[in-house]
Short mmCIF file of C-alpha atoms in Angstrom, two decimals:
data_model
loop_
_atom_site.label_atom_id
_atom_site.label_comp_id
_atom_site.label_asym_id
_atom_site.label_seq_id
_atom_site.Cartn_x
_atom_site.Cartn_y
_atom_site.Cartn_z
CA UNK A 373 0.00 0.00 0.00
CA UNK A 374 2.99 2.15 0.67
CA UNK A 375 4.27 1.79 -2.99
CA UNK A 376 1.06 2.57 -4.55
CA UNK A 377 1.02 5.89 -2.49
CA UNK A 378 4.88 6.75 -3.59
CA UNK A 379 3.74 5.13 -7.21
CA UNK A 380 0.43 7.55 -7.49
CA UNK A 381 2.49 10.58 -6.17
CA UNK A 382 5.05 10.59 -8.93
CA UNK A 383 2.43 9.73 -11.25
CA UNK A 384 0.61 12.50 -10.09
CA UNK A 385 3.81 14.69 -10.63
CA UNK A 386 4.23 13.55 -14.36
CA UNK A 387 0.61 13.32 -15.56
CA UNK A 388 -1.31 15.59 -13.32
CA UNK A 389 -1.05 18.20 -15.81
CA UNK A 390 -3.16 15.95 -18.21
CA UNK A 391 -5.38 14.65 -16.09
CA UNK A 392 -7.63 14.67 -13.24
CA UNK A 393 -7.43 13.36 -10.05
CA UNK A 394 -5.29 10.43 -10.18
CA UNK A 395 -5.48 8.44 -6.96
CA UNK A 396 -4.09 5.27 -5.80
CA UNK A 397 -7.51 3.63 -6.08
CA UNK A 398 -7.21 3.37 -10.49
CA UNK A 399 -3.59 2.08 -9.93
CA UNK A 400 -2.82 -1.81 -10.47
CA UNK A 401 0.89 -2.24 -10.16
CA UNK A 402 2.52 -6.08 -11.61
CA UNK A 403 5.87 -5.30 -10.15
CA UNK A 404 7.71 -7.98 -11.90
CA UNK A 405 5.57 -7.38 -15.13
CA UNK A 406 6.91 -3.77 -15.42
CA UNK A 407 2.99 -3.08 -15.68
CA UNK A 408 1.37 -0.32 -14.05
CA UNK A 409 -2.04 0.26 -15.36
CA UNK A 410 -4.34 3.05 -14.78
CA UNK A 411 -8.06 3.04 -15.55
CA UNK A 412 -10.72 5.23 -16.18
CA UNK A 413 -9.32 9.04 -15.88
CA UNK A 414 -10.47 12.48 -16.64
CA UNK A 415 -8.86 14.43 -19.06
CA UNK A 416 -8.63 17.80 -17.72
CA UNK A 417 -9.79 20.82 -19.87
CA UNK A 418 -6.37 22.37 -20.51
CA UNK A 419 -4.24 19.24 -20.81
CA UNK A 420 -3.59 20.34 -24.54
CA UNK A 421 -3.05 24.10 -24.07
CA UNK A 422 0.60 23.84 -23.87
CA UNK A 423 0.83 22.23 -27.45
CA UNK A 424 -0.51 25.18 -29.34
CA UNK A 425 -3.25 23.38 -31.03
CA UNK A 426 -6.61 25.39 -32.70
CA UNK A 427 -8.96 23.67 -29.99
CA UNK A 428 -9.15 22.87 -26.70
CA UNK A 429 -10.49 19.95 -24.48
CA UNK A 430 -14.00 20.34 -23.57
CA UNK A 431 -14.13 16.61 -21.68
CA UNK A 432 -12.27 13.68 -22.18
CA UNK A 433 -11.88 10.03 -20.91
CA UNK A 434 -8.90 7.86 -20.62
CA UNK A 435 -10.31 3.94 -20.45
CA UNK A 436 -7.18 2.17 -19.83
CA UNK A 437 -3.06 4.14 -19.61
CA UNK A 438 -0.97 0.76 -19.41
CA UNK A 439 3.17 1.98 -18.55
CA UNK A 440 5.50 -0.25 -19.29
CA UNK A 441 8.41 0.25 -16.52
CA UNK A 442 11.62 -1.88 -17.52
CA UNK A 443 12.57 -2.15 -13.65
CA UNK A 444 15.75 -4.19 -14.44
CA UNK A 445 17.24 -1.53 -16.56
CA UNK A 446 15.36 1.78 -15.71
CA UNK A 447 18.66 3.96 -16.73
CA UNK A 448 19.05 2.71 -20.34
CA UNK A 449 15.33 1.53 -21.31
CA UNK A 450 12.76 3.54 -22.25
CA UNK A 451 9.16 3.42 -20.22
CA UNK A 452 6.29 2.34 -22.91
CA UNK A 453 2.70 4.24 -22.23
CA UNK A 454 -0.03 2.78 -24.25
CA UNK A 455 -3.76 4.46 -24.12
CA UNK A 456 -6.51 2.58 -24.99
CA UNK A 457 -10.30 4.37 -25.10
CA UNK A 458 -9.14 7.48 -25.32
CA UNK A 459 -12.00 9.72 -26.33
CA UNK A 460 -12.13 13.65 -26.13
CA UNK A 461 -14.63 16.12 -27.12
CA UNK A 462 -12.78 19.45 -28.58
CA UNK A 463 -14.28 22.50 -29.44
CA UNK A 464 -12.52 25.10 -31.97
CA UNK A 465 -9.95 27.31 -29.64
CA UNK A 466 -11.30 31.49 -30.02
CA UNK A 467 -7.75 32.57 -28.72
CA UNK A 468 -5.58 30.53 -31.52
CA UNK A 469 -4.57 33.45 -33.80
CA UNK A 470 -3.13 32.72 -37.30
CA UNK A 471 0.22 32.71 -37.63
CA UNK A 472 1.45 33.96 -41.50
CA UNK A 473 5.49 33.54 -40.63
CA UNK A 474 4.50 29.87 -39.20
CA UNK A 475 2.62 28.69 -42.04
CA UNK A 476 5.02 29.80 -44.83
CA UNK A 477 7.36 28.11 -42.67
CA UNK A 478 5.63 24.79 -42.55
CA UNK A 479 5.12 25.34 -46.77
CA UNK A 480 8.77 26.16 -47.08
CA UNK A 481 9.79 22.86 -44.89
CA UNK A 482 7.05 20.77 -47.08
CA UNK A 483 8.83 21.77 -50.22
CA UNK A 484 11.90 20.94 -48.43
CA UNK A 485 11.28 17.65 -48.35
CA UNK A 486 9.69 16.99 -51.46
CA UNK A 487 12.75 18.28 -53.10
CA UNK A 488 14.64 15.86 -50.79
CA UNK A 489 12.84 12.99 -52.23
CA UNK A 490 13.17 13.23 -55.61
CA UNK A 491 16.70 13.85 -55.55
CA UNK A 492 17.45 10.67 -53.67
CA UNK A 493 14.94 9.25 -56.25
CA UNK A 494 17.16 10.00 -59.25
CA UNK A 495 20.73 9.58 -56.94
CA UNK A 496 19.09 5.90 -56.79
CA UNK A 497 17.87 5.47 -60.45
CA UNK A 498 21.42 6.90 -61.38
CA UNK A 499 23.53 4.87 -59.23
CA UNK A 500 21.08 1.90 -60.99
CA UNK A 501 21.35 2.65 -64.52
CA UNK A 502 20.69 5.16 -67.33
CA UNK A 503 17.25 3.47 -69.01
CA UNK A 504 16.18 3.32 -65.15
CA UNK A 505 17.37 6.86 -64.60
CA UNK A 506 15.05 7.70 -67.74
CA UNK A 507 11.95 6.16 -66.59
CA UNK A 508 12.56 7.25 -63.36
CA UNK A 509 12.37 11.22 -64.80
CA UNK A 510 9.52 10.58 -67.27
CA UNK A 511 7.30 8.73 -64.53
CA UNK A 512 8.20 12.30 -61.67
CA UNK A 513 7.26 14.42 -65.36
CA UNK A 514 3.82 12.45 -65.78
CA UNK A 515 3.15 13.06 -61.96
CA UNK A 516 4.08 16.68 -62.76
CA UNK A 517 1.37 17.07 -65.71
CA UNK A 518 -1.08 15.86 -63.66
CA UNK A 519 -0.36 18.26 -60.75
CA UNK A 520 -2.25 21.23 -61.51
CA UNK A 521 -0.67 24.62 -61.52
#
């Protein structure tokens, strides 16, 4: 009983931010499993506000957060969280202002990597041969005609 108290605390320290609360009554601990499994919580209204999304939480529900602790090597594994039911009702966020420099930003990175692509597309089709190199450029020019303008 003493290790669920010290187990909900620090949960409460890492997740209380997300959700409401957490108590040592929705706690199952398998100690030699590496399980600890939490049921049935209460997302708490501004458990996304720190991720700049364009809505917020209105009310949300948590069925089952299973963590994965590797106990034998907690310094070099990593912990696992898995959610399962996780259901939230959002509504569109007023206070979320457009952001002009952002979005060109995100365009400009999206371009970015499309440009990356095809390059290593035809680095690969060159390194294979020239008549793949050329089918490889006629196929990206057909995709090209059919993008429109």
């Amino acid at each position: 009983m003493v290790f669920e108290s010290l187990v909900s605390d620090l949960l409460n320290r890492f997740i209380g931010d997300y959700v409401e609360n957490l108590d040592k009554s929705q706690l199952k601990i398998g100690i030699w499993g590496g399980n600890v499994v939490l049921e049935n919580l209460k997302v708490k209204e501004n458990a996304l506000s720190e991720f700049d999304v364009p809505f917020k939480v209105k009310a949300g529900q948590i069925g089952k957060l299973t963590l994965k602790i590797p106990w034998k090597n907690l310094y070099n594994d990593a912990v696992v969280a898995t959610l399962d039911g996780l259901y939230l009702l959002v509504v569109p966020g007023a206070t979320i202002k457009y952001d002009a420099v952002k979005e060109e930003r995100y365009l400009q990175e999206a371009k970015q990597r499309e440009l990356q692509r095809i390059e290593e597309a035809l680095q690969l089709a060159a390194r294979r041969g020239p008549a793949s190199c050329q089918s490889t450029q006629s196929s990206q020019q057909t995709n090209q005609s059919k993008t429109p303008p």
